Amino acid sequence: MPDAVEVEDVTRVFEPRKKKDERVVALDEVSLTIPEGEIHGLLGPNGAGKTTLVKILSTVLLPTSGRARVCGHDVVEETKAVRPLIGIVFGGERGLYWRLTGRQNLEYWGALYRLPPAAVRERTRTLLERVGLADRADQRVEQYSRGMKQRLHLARGLIGDAKVLFLDEPTTGMDPIAGREFRTLIGELKGEGRTILLATHDMVEAETVCDRVTLIDRGKIIATESPRSLGHVISRFQRVDVEGAPEPVLGRIAALEGVSAVTRTEDGGARIEVSEEGATAEVLRRLVDAGVTSVRTSLPSLEEVYVQLIGERGLEV
Amino acid sequence: MRAFAAGFRLQLRIIRSDPDYFMPLVPVPLFAVAFLAIIEHAGRRDLAEYALMAPVLIALWALSLSASGEIVQGDRWSGTLEPGVASPSSFPAVVLGRVFAVTSVALFAFVEVWIVGRLLFGIPIEIHHPTAFVLTVLASSAAMAGTATIMAALFVLARSARTFQNSLSYPFYVLGGVLVPVSLLPDWLEPLSAGVFLSWSAGLLRDTLQPDAIRDVPLRLGVILGLGVLGFAAGQLLLHRILRRVRTSGELAAA
Ligand SMILES: Nc1ncnc2c1ncn2[C@@H]1O[C@H](COP(=O)(O)OP(=O)(O)O)[C@@H](O)[C@H]1O
Ligand SMILES: [Mg+2]
């Protein structure tokens, strides 16, 4: 059985349209294989090339060179075979007919996926329920919140009963609760044996729902990781923001093993950066002991995680 | 066929949700009143079919072209173009279905002029050749839809198409002999006029409303359909070009 997604040395160059524009290499010899049934994360900052790869795989954009296949079918030559197998969810609020209701939108897309009319109605109903829009189904999409539009998008991507789903930043604009429900939904889809490529710039999302995560930056693949090793890096390089911590306390913390930097922020607070797992706990204990309670931990930036992962492997950027 | 039907249904729903689409139908009764008033005043009731059919043909043309022009362009703005292209259905077939929906809505203008003629002027519109009339309406709608697919593509390819669409319509009303018979136009315009399906539709439609026998019905219907097919082929060609451009450049750039 062929892999669900095979990408071989795909390069995509955007030629400048106006003189002042620059030539952009959005994807630079990208290779990637996703076996059937896997949830694969494509993690990268803005402009990394995620959307470009998703578009190539969903047959709406041609690669400049290289080959890509979905379930063994070439995405350039065999679009007729590829299209019924895939579902696409592009992020953002676009991609829907705002003047129509949620139900009418789904009915249209269902018809485009060649379902018979009765099946369209039935699938529309179940999907609206599944994404929690059943009671708003007959309202116009223009009255939906961002998160509701996003959920309708998801339903749209699922209407064709796709074997392979391409989700491009599907949770942008969702509130945290909807985000959690989204993760549950992804789990269910995996249970149904579908393959999912999830493009995201959200490390935690990638870590929590994916079986494997490919890190991409400036069109190049940096590494493919298990979510666990990604999680290690994320928790190891946490940072702690404090307000009103006395200088001596900060000084002692800076000297702790595993604390890589303590910097003053403009508003008089401080940021403590940590580079070893467990060090955060020690930092927090010291702060609380010193009576400092205005403390917030946050995750490292994606860039920091990249630098760490690349550093560990001695790769060159 | 399912793609065509899906497009047809989608467009009807879009039109129903947006009163702007009906705007070209608003002046129809007013035109009809003005034209009929002139004819009555001149004592030329025999020209009533001109006064009645002109507003219908103008509405058909204006509504079909403007609304069809917005189809692909609108999909581009709303971000529905790419998912549409990536679906298993033929995108050009969907567009054709949507264009047909627009054209069928425009046929409502027939009802408007019938009401005006009947209620305001007491002119009974008698269709003396009902079969020919129905066939002409069908052929003209198909030809209109075929022609309008060009517009669907042109709005995307040429930024200026939208700006000129309105003023571009008037030469076609003249060439189409919509109000003034082509035979009254300067001679050199006649060959041009023969290339516009509207001129054949207008002539045949008016003939079906009057009692005299009509000549060459099948031939004239054939010409209407043939010109429609030409328009359709040109529109499809342009659409395919657009779709290829989406795939190669990543987005639709203006020409
Ligand atoms: N149609 C296009 N024309 C020119 N450049 C583009 C086009 N689409 C994307 N790019 C460029 O390609 C790069 C990758 O973009 P994209 O794939 O959208 O990244 P991501 O989805 O990871 O944010 C960016 O530098 C972007 O500006
Ligand atoms: Mg993107």
Coordinates of C-alpha atoms and ligand atoms in Angstrom, one line a residue:
Chain A
M1 CA 0.0 0.0 0.0
P2 CA 1.5 3.4 -0.9
D3 CA 2.0 6.0 1.7
A4 CA -0.7 8.5 2.1
V5 CA 1.6 11.4 1.3
E6 CA 4.9 11.3 -0.5
V7 CA 6.9 14.4 -1.2
E8 CA 10.1 14.1 -3.1
D9 CA 12.5 17.0 -3.5
V10 CA 9.8 19.5 -4.0
T11 CA 10.9 23.0 -4.8
R12 CA 8.6 25.9 -5.4
V13 CA 9.8 29.3 -6.6
F14 CA 7.6 32.3 -6.9
E15 CA 9.0 34.4 -9.7
P16 CA 8.7 38.2 -9.2
R17 CA 5.7 39.7 -10.8
K18 CA 6.8 43.3 -10.6
K19 CA 10.4 44.4 -11.0
K20 CA 10.9 45.4 -7.4
D21 CA 9.7 42.1 -6.1
E22 CA 12.2 39.4 -5.2
R23 CA 12.3 35.9 -6.3
V24 CA 11.0 33.7 -3.4
V25 CA 12.0 30.1 -2.9
A26 CA 9.0 29.1 -0.8
L27 CA 10.0 25.4 -0.7
D28 CA 13.6 24.2 -1.2
E29 CA 13.9 20.5 -2.0
V30 CA 11.4 19.3 0.6
S31 CA 11.0 15.6 1.1
L32 CA 8.4 14.1 3.4
T33 CA 6.6 10.9 3.8
I34 CA 3.4 10.4 5.8
P35 CA 2.2 6.8 6.2
E36 CA -1.5 6.1 6.2
G37 CA -3.4 6.9 9.4
E38 CA -0.7 9.3 10.8
I39 CA -1.3 12.7 12.1
H40 CA 1.6 14.7 10.9
G41 CA 2.4 18.2 12.1
L42 CA 4.1 20.7 9.8
L43 CA 5.4 23.3 12.3
G44 CA 7.0 26.5 11.2
P45 CA 6.8 30.3 11.6
N46 CA 5.0 32.5 9.2
G47 CA 6.4 32.4 5.7
A48 CA 8.1 29.0 6.3
G49 CA 6.3 27.5 3.3
K50 CA 3.6 25.5 5.0
T51 CA 0.7 26.8 2.9
T52 CA 2.7 26.4 -0.2
L53 CA 3.2 22.7 0.5
V54 CA -0.4 22.3 1.4
K55 CA -1.5 23.9 -1.8
I56 CA 0.8 21.7 -3.9
L57 CA -0.5 18.6 -2.2
S58 CA -4.1 19.7 -2.8
T59 CA -3.5 20.2 -6.5
V60 CA -4.1 23.9 -6.6
L61 CA -0.5 24.9 -7.1
L62 CA 2.2 23.3 -9.3
P63 CA 5.7 22.6 -7.9
T64 CA 8.6 24.1 -9.7
S65 CA 10.4 20.8 -9.5
G66 CA 10.1 17.5 -7.6
R67 CA 7.2 15.2 -7.3
A68 CA 4.4 14.7 -4.8
R69 CA 1.9 11.9 -4.5
V70 CA -1.3 11.4 -2.5
C71 CA -2.2 7.7 -2.0
G72 CA 0.2 6.9 -4.9
H73 CA -1.3 9.4 -7.3
D74 CA 0.7 12.3 -8.7
V75 CA -0.7 15.6 -7.7
V76 CA 0.3 17.2 -11.0
E77 CA -0.6 14.5 -13.5
E78 CA -3.4 12.7 -11.8
T79 CA -5.5 15.5 -10.3
K80 CA -8.7 13.6 -11.1
A81 CA -7.6 10.7 -8.9
V82 CA -6.3 12.9 -6.1
R83 CA -9.1 15.3 -5.7
P84 CA -11.8 12.9 -4.4
L85 CA -9.4 11.6 -1.8
I86 CA -8.5 14.8 -0.2
G87 CA -10.2 17.4 2.1
I88 CA -8.8 20.8 2.6
V89 CA -9.2 23.2 5.5
F90 CA -7.5 26.5 4.9
G91 CA -7.2 28.8 7.9
G92 CA -8.8 32.2 8.4
E93 CA -12.3 33.3 7.6
R94 CA -12.1 33.0 3.8
G95 CA -13.4 30.1 1.8
L96 CA -17.1 30.3 2.6
Y97 CA -20.1 32.0 1.0
W98 CA -20.9 34.6 3.7
R99 CA -24.4 35.4 2.5
L100 CA -25.5 31.8 2.6
T101 CA -26.2 29.8 5.8
G102 CA -23.9 27.3 7.2
R103 CA -26.1 24.5 6.0
Q104 CA -26.3 25.9 2.4
N105 CA -22.5 26.2 2.3
L106 CA -22.1 22.6 3.3
E107 CA -24.8 21.4 0.8
Y108 CA -23.0 23.2 -2.0
W109 CA -19.6 21.6 -1.2
G110 CA -21.2 18.2 -0.6
A111 CA -22.7 18.4 -4.2
L112 CA -19.2 19.3 -5.5
Y113 CA -17.9 16.1 -3.9
R114 CA -20.5 14.3 -5.9
L115 CA -22.6 13.0 -3.1
P116 CA -26.2 12.2 -4.1
P117 CA -28.7 14.8 -2.8
A118 CA -30.0 12.7 0.1
A119 CA -26.5 11.9 1.2
V120 CA -25.6 15.6 1.1
R121 CA -28.4 16.5 3.4
E122 CA -27.6 13.7 5.8
R123 CA -23.9 14.4 5.9
T124 CA -24.5 18.1 6.3
R125 CA -26.7 17.5 9.3
T126 CA -24.3 15.1 11.0
L127 CA -21.3 17.4 10.3
L128 CA -23.0 20.5 11.6
E129 CA -23.7 18.6 14.8
R130 CA -20.2 17.3 15.0
V131 CA -18.6 20.7 14.9
G132 CA -21.3 22.2 17.2
L133 CA -23.1 24.4 14.7
A134 CA -26.4 22.5 14.6
D135 CA -28.4 25.3 16.3
R136 CA -26.9 28.0 14.1
A137 CA -27.1 26.0 10.9
D138 CA -29.7 28.2 9.3
Q139 CA -28.1 31.5 10.0
R140 CA -26.0 33.3 7.5
V141 CA -22.3 32.8 7.8
E142 CA -21.7 36.5 8.0
Q143 CA -23.3 36.4 11.4
Y144 CA -20.9 33.7 12.7
S145 CA -18.0 34.5 15.0
R146 CA -14.5 33.8 13.8
G147 CA -14.4 30.5 15.6
M148 CA -17.7 29.4 14.2
K149 CA -16.5 30.1 10.7
Q150 CA -13.4 28.1 11.5
R151 CA -15.6 25.2 12.6
L152 CA -17.7 25.4 9.5
H153 CA -14.4 25.2 7.5
L154 CA -13.6 22.0 9.3
A155 CA -17.0 20.6 8.4
R156 CA -16.4 21.7 4.8
G157 CA -13.1 19.8 4.7
L158 CA -14.9 16.7 6.0
I159 CA -17.9 16.7 3.7
G160 CA -16.2 14.7 1.0
D161 CA -15.3 11.9 3.4
A162 CA -11.6 12.4 2.6
K163 CA -9.0 9.8 3.3
V164 CA -6.3 12.5 3.6
L165 CA -7.0 15.8 5.2
F166 CA -4.9 18.9 4.8
L167 CA -5.4 21.4 7.6
D168 CA -3.7 24.7 7.3
E169 CA -3.7 26.6 10.6
P170 CA -7.2 25.4 11.3
T171 CA -7.5 26.8 14.8
T172 CA -6.5 30.4 14.1
G173 CA -9.3 32.5 15.6
M174 CA -10.8 29.7 17.7
D175 CA -11.2 30.3 21.4
P176 CA -9.3 27.9 23.7
I177 CA -12.4 25.7 24.4
A178 CA -13.1 25.3 20.7
G179 CA -9.4 24.5 20.3
R180 CA -9.7 21.7 22.8
E181 CA -12.8 20.4 21.1
F182 CA -10.8 20.6 17.9
R183 CA -8.1 18.3 19.4
T184 CA -10.8 15.8 20.3
L185 CA -12.1 15.9 16.8
I186 CA -8.7 15.2 15.4
G187 CA -8.4 12.2 17.7
E188 CA -11.8 10.9 16.3
L189 CA -10.6 11.4 12.7
K190 CA -7.5 9.4 13.4
G191 CA -9.7 6.7 14.9
E192 CA -11.5 6.6 11.6
G193 CA -8.2 5.8 9.9
R194 CA -7.8 9.1 8.2
T195 CA -4.4 10.7 7.5
I196 CA -3.9 14.3 8.5
L197 CA -1.3 16.9 7.6
L198 CA -1.7 19.7 10.1
A199 CA 0.2 22.9 9.3
T200 CA 0.6 25.1 12.2
H201 CA 2.8 27.6 13.9
D202 CA 1.5 26.6 17.3
M203 CA 4.1 24.3 19.0
V204 CA 1.7 23.1 21.7
E205 CA -0.9 22.2 19.1
A206 CA 1.7 20.3 17.2
E207 CA 3.0 18.6 20.3
T208 CA -0.4 17.6 21.6
V209 CA -2.2 16.2 18.6
C210 CA 0.5 14.9 16.2
D211 CA 2.2 11.5 15.9
R212 CA 5.2 13.1 14.3
V213 CA 6.1 16.7 13.7
T214 CA 8.2 18.1 10.8
L215 CA 9.9 21.4 11.5
I216 CA 10.2 23.7 8.5
D217 CA 11.7 27.1 8.2
R218 CA 12.4 29.3 5.2
G219 CA 11.4 26.5 2.8
K220 CA 13.7 23.9 4.3
I221 CA 12.9 21.0 6.5
I222 CA 14.9 21.1 9.7
A223 CA 14.0 17.9 11.3
T224 CA 11.2 15.4 11.9
E225 CA 10.6 14.9 15.6
S226 CA 8.4 12.9 17.9
P227 CA 6.1 15.1 19.8
R228 CA 7.8 13.9 22.9
S229 CA 11.2 15.3 22.1
L230 CA 9.6 18.5 20.9
G231 CA 7.8 18.6 24.3
H232 CA 11.1 18.2 26.1
V233 CA 12.6 21.1 24.3
I234 CA 9.6 23.2 24.9
S235 CA 9.5 22.5 28.7
R236 CA 13.3 22.7 29.0
F237 CA 13.5 26.2 27.6
Q238 CA 10.6 27.8 29.5
R239 CA 10.8 31.3 30.7
V240 CA 9.5 33.0 33.8
D241 CA 8.3 36.5 33.9
V242 CA 8.2 38.2 37.3
E243 CA 7.1 41.6 38.6
G244 CA 8.5 43.2 41.8
A245 CA 11.2 40.7 42.5
P246 CA 14.0 42.2 44.7
E247 CA 17.4 42.6 43.0
P248 CA 19.2 40.2 45.4
V249 CA 16.7 37.4 44.7
L250 CA 17.1 37.8 41.0
G251 CA 20.9 37.7 41.5
R252 CA 20.8 34.4 43.3
I253 CA 18.4 33.0 40.7
A254 CA 20.8 34.0 37.9
A255 CA 23.5 32.0 39.6
L256 CA 21.4 28.8 39.6
E257 CA 22.4 26.0 37.4
G258 CA 20.1 25.7 34.5
V259 CA 19.2 29.4 34.4
S260 CA 20.7 30.9 31.2
A261 CA 19.7 34.5 31.5
V262 CA 17.9 37.1 33.6
T263 CA 17.0 40.3 31.9
R264 CA 15.2 43.4 33.1
T265 CA 12.2 44.4 31.1
E266 CA 11.1 48.0 30.4
D267 CA 8.2 48.0 32.8
G268 CA 10.5 47.1 35.7
G269 CA 9.8 43.4 35.7
A270 CA 12.3 40.7 34.8
R271 CA 12.4 37.7 32.5
I272 CA 14.2 34.6 33.6
E273 CA 15.2 32.1 30.9
V274 CA 15.8 28.5 31.7
S275 CA 17.7 25.9 29.7
E276 CA 17.3 22.7 31.7
E277 CA 14.4 20.6 32.6
G278 CA 13.5 21.0 36.2
A279 CA 15.2 24.3 36.6
T280 CA 11.9 26.1 36.2
A281 CA 10.5 24.4 39.3
E282 CA 13.6 25.6 41.3
V283 CA 13.2 29.2 40.0
L284 CA 9.5 29.3 41.0
R285 CA 10.3 27.9 44.5
R286 CA 12.9 30.6 45.1
L287 CA 10.5 33.3 43.9
V288 CA 7.6 32.2 46.1
D289 CA 9.9 31.8 49.1
A290 CA 11.0 35.4 48.6
G291 CA 7.3 36.4 48.6
V292 CA 7.1 37.2 44.9
T293 CA 3.7 36.1 43.7
S294 CA 3.4 38.0 40.4
V295 CA 4.9 35.2 38.4
R296 CA 4.0 33.9 34.9
T297 CA 5.7 31.1 33.0
S298 CA 5.6 31.1 29.2
L299 CA 6.9 28.9 26.5
P300 CA 10.0 29.6 24.5
S301 CA 9.5 31.0 21.0
L302 CA 9.5 28.8 18.1
E303 CA 12.8 30.3 16.9
E304 CA 14.4 29.3 20.2
V305 CA 13.1 25.8 19.9
Y306 CA 14.5 25.6 16.4
V307 CA 17.9 26.9 17.5
Q308 CA 18.0 24.3 20.3
L309 CA 17.0 21.4 18.1
I310 CA 19.5 22.4 15.4
G311 CA 22.2 23.0 17.9
E312 CA 21.7 19.5 19.4
R313 CA 22.2 18.0 16.0
G314 CA 25.0 20.3 14.9
L315 CA 23.1 21.1 11.8
E316 CA 23.7 24.2 9.9
V317 CA 21.1 26.8 9.3
Chain B
M1 CA -24.2 17.4 -14.6
R2 CA -24.2 17.3 -10.9
A3 CA -21.6 20.1 -10.9
F4 CA -23.8 22.2 -13.2
A5 CA -26.8 21.6 -10.9
A6 CA -24.7 22.5 -7.8
G7 CA -23.6 25.7 -9.4
F8 CA -27.2 26.5 -10.5
R9 CA -28.5 26.0 -7.0
L10 CA -25.7 27.9 -5.4
Q11 CA -26.2 30.9 -7.6
L12 CA -30.0 31.0 -7.1
R13 CA -29.4 31.0 -3.3
I14 CA -26.8 33.8 -3.6
I15 CA -29.1 35.9 -5.8
R16 CA -31.9 35.4 -3.3
S17 CA -29.8 36.6 -0.5
D18 CA -28.7 39.8 -2.2
P19 CA -31.2 42.3 -3.6
D20 CA -28.5 44.0 -5.6
Y21 CA -28.8 41.2 -8.2
F22 CA -32.3 42.4 -9.1
M23 CA -31.3 45.9 -9.8
P24 CA -31.2 45.5 -13.6
L25 CA -34.9 44.4 -13.3
V26 CA -35.9 47.7 -11.7
P27 CA -35.8 49.9 -14.8
V28 CA -37.6 47.4 -17.0
P29 CA -41.2 48.6 -16.3
L30 CA -40.0 52.2 -16.6
F31 CA -38.4 51.6 -20.0
A32 CA -41.5 49.7 -21.0
V33 CA -43.7 52.6 -20.0
A34 CA -41.6 55.2 -21.8
F35 CA -41.3 53.2 -25.0
L36 CA -45.0 52.3 -25.0
A37 CA -46.0 56.0 -24.3
I38 CA -44.1 57.2 -27.3
I39 CA -45.6 54.5 -29.6
E40 CA -49.1 55.2 -28.4
H41 CA -48.6 58.9 -28.9
A42 CA -47.4 58.4 -32.4
G43 CA -50.4 56.2 -33.0
R44 CA -48.1 53.2 -33.9
R45 CA -49.5 50.4 -31.8
D46 CA -48.2 48.1 -34.5
L47 CA -44.7 48.7 -33.1
A48 CA -45.7 47.6 -29.6
E49 CA -43.5 44.5 -29.7
Y50 CA -40.5 46.7 -30.1
A51 CA -41.4 48.7 -27.0
L52 CA -42.1 45.5 -25.1
M53 CA -39.1 43.4 -26.0
A54 CA -36.4 46.1 -25.8
P55 CA -36.5 46.4 -22.0
V56 CA -36.5 42.6 -21.7
L57 CA -33.5 42.1 -23.8
I58 CA -31.7 45.0 -22.1
A59 CA -32.3 43.4 -18.7
L60 CA -31.3 40.0 -19.9
W61 CA -28.0 41.3 -21.3
A62 CA -27.2 43.7 -18.4
L63 CA -28.1 41.3 -15.6
S64 CA -26.4 38.3 -17.2
L65 CA -23.2 40.0 -17.9
S66 CA -22.8 41.9 -14.7
A67 CA -23.8 39.0 -12.4
S68 CA -21.8 36.4 -14.4
G69 CA -18.8 38.7 -14.4
E70 CA -18.8 38.6 -10.6
I71 CA -18.9 34.8 -10.3
V72 CA -15.2 33.8 -10.6
Q73 CA -14.1 37.2 -9.3
G74 CA -16.3 36.8 -6.3
D75 CA -14.9 33.3 -5.6
R76 CA -11.5 34.8 -5.8
W77 CA -12.3 37.4 -3.1
S78 CA -14.1 35.0 -0.9
G79 CA -11.4 32.4 -1.0
T80 CA -13.8 29.8 -2.4
L81 CA -11.9 29.5 -5.7
E82 CA -9.2 27.2 -4.5
P83 CA -11.3 24.8 -2.6
G84 CA -13.6 24.8 -5.7
V85 CA -10.8 24.0 -8.0
A86 CA -9.5 21.3 -5.6
S87 CA -12.9 19.5 -5.5
P88 CA -13.6 16.6 -7.8
S89 CA -16.1 18.5 -9.8
S90 CA -15.3 20.4 -13.0
F91 CA -15.0 24.1 -12.1
P92 CA -16.0 25.3 -15.5
A93 CA -19.2 23.2 -15.2
V94 CA -20.0 24.8 -11.9
V95 CA -19.5 28.3 -13.4
L96 CA -21.8 27.4 -16.3
G97 CA -24.5 26.3 -13.9
R98 CA -24.1 29.6 -12.0
V99 CA -24.3 31.6 -15.2
F100 CA -27.5 29.8 -16.3
A101 CA -29.1 30.6 -12.9
V102 CA -28.3 34.3 -13.5
T103 CA -29.8 34.2 -16.9
S104 CA -33.0 32.5 -15.8
V105 CA -33.6 35.1 -13.2
A106 CA -33.3 37.8 -15.9
L107 CA -36.2 36.1 -17.7
F108 CA -38.4 37.6 -15.0
A109 CA -38.3 40.8 -17.1
F110 CA -40.9 39.1 -19.5
V111 CA -43.4 39.1 -16.6
E112 CA -42.7 42.8 -15.9
V113 CA -43.4 44.0 -19.4
W114 CA -46.4 41.8 -19.7
I115 CA -47.8 43.4 -16.6
V116 CA -47.0 46.9 -17.8
G117 CA -48.4 46.4 -21.2
R118 CA -51.6 44.7 -20.0
L119 CA -52.4 46.8 -16.9
L120 CA -51.2 50.3 -17.9
F121 CA -51.8 50.4 -21.6
G122 CA -54.4 47.7 -22.0
I123 CA -52.2 46.1 -24.7
P124 CA -52.8 42.4 -24.6
I125 CA -49.5 40.7 -25.5
E126 CA -50.5 38.0 -27.8
I127 CA -48.0 35.4 -28.6
H128 CA -49.1 34.4 -32.1
H129 CA -46.4 31.7 -32.5
P130 CA -46.1 30.1 -29.0
T131 CA -43.8 27.3 -30.0
A132 CA -41.4 29.5 -31.8
F133 CA -41.6 32.0 -28.9
V134 CA -40.7 29.4 -26.3
L135 CA -37.9 28.0 -28.5
T136 CA -36.5 31.5 -29.1
V137 CA -36.5 32.3 -25.4
L138 CA -34.7 29.0 -24.6
A139 CA -32.2 29.5 -27.4
S140 CA -31.6 33.1 -26.4
S141 CA -31.1 32.2 -22.7
A142 CA -28.6 29.5 -23.7
A143 CA -26.8 31.9 -26.0
M144 CA -26.8 34.6 -23.3
A145 CA -25.3 32.1 -20.8
G146 CA -22.7 31.1 -23.3
T147 CA -21.8 34.7 -23.9
A148 CA -21.8 35.5 -20.2
T149 CA -19.2 32.8 -19.5
I150 CA -16.8 35.1 -21.4
M151 CA -17.6 37.8 -18.9
A152 CA -17.0 35.4 -16.0
A153 CA -13.5 34.9 -17.2
L154 CA -12.9 38.4 -18.5
F155 CA -13.6 40.0 -15.1
V156 CA -10.7 38.1 -13.7
L157 CA -8.3 38.5 -16.6
A158 CA -8.8 42.2 -17.2
R159 CA -9.2 44.6 -14.3
S160 CA -10.9 47.1 -16.5
A161 CA -13.7 44.7 -17.7
R162 CA -15.8 45.6 -14.7
T163 CA -15.5 49.3 -15.3
F164 CA -16.3 49.1 -19.0
Q165 CA -19.0 46.4 -18.7
N166 CA -21.7 49.0 -18.3
S167 CA -20.7 51.3 -21.1
L168 CA -19.8 48.3 -23.3
S169 CA -23.4 47.2 -23.2
Y170 CA -24.8 50.1 -25.2
P171 CA -23.1 49.3 -28.5
F172 CA -24.6 45.8 -28.2
Y173 CA -28.1 47.2 -27.6
V174 CA -27.6 49.1 -30.9
L175 CA -25.9 46.2 -32.8
G176 CA -28.5 43.8 -31.3
G177 CA -31.3 45.8 -32.8
V178 CA -32.9 45.8 -29.4
L179 CA -35.1 48.8 -30.0
V180 CA -34.2 50.0 -33.4
P181 CA -34.3 47.4 -36.1
V182 CA -31.0 46.6 -37.6
S183 CA -32.3 47.4 -41.1
L184 CA -32.5 51.0 -40.1
L185 CA -28.9 51.2 -39.0
P186 CA -26.2 52.4 -41.4
D187 CA -25.4 49.6 -43.9
W188 CA -21.8 49.0 -42.7
L189 CA -23.1 48.0 -39.2
E190 CA -25.2 45.2 -40.5
P191 CA -22.4 42.6 -40.9
L192 CA -21.3 43.4 -37.4
S193 CA -24.8 43.1 -36.1
A194 CA -25.1 39.7 -37.7
G195 CA -22.4 38.4 -35.3
V196 CA -24.3 39.4 -32.2
F197 CA -26.8 36.8 -31.1
L198 CA -29.0 39.5 -29.6
S199 CA -29.9 40.8 -33.1
W200 CA -31.2 37.4 -34.1
S201 CA -33.0 37.0 -30.8
A202 CA -34.6 40.4 -31.0
G203 CA -35.8 39.9 -34.5
L204 CA -37.2 36.4 -34.0
L205 CA -38.9 37.3 -30.6
R206 CA -40.7 40.3 -32.2
D207 CA -41.8 38.1 -35.1
T208 CA -43.4 35.5 -32.7
L209 CA -45.6 38.3 -31.3
Q210 CA -47.2 39.2 -34.5
P211 CA -49.7 37.2 -36.6
D212 CA -47.8 37.0 -39.9
A213 CA -46.0 33.7 -40.8
I214 CA -42.4 33.7 -39.7
R215 CA -39.7 32.7 -42.1
D216 CA -36.6 30.5 -41.5
V217 CA -37.4 29.7 -37.9
P218 CA -35.0 26.7 -37.6
L219 CA -32.2 28.6 -39.3
R220 CA -32.5 31.6 -37.1
L221 CA -32.7 29.5 -34.0
G222 CA -29.7 27.7 -35.2
V223 CA -27.7 30.9 -35.6
I224 CA -28.7 32.0 -32.1
L225 CA -27.5 28.8 -30.6
G226 CA -24.4 28.7 -32.8
L227 CA -23.4 32.2 -31.7
G228 CA -24.1 31.1 -28.1
V229 CA -21.9 28.0 -28.5
L230 CA -19.1 30.2 -29.9
G231 CA -19.3 32.5 -26.8
F232 CA -19.4 29.5 -24.6
A233 CA -16.3 28.0 -26.2
A234 CA -14.4 31.3 -25.9
G235 CA -15.5 31.5 -22.2
Q236 CA -14.3 28.0 -21.5
L237 CA -11.0 28.6 -23.1
L238 CA -10.5 31.7 -21.0
L239 CA -11.6 29.9 -17.9
H240 CA -9.1 27.1 -18.5
R241 CA -6.4 29.7 -18.9
I242 CA -7.4 31.2 -15.6
L243 CA -7.3 27.9 -13.9
R244 CA -3.8 27.2 -15.3
R245 CA -2.7 30.5 -14.1
V246 CA -3.9 29.8 -10.6
R247 CA -1.8 26.7 -10.5
T248 CA 1.3 28.2 -11.9
S249 CA 1.5 31.6 -10.4
G250 CA -0.1 30.7 -7.1
E251 CA -2.8 33.3 -7.3
L252 CA -4.7 35.1 -9.9
A253 CA -2.8 38.1 -11.1
A254 CA -4.3 40.7 -13.3
A255 CA -3.3 40.5 -16.9
Ligands
LIG1 N1 1.5 33.6 -4.7 C1 2.7 33.9 -4.2 N2 3.5 34.8 -4.9 C2 4.7 35.2 -4.4 N3 5.2 34.7 -3.2 C3 4.4 33.9 -2.4 C4 3.2 33.5 -2.9 N4 2.6 32.6 -2.0 C5 3.6 32.5 -1.0 N5 4.6 33.3 -1.3 C6 5.9 33.4 -0.4 O1 6.3 32.1 -0.2 C7 6.8 32.0 1.2 C8 6.1 30.9 1.9 O2 4.8 31.3 2.1 P1 3.7 30.3 2.8 O3 3.8 29.0 2.1 O4 2.4 31.0 2.7 O5 4.2 30.3 4.3 P2 3.4 29.8 5.6 O6 2.2 29.2 5.2 O7 4.4 28.9 6.3 O8 3.3 31.1 6.4 C9 6.6 33.4 1.8 O9 7.8 34.1 1.7 C10 5.6 34.0 0.9 O10 5.7 35.4 0.9
MG2 MG 0.3 29.7 5.8

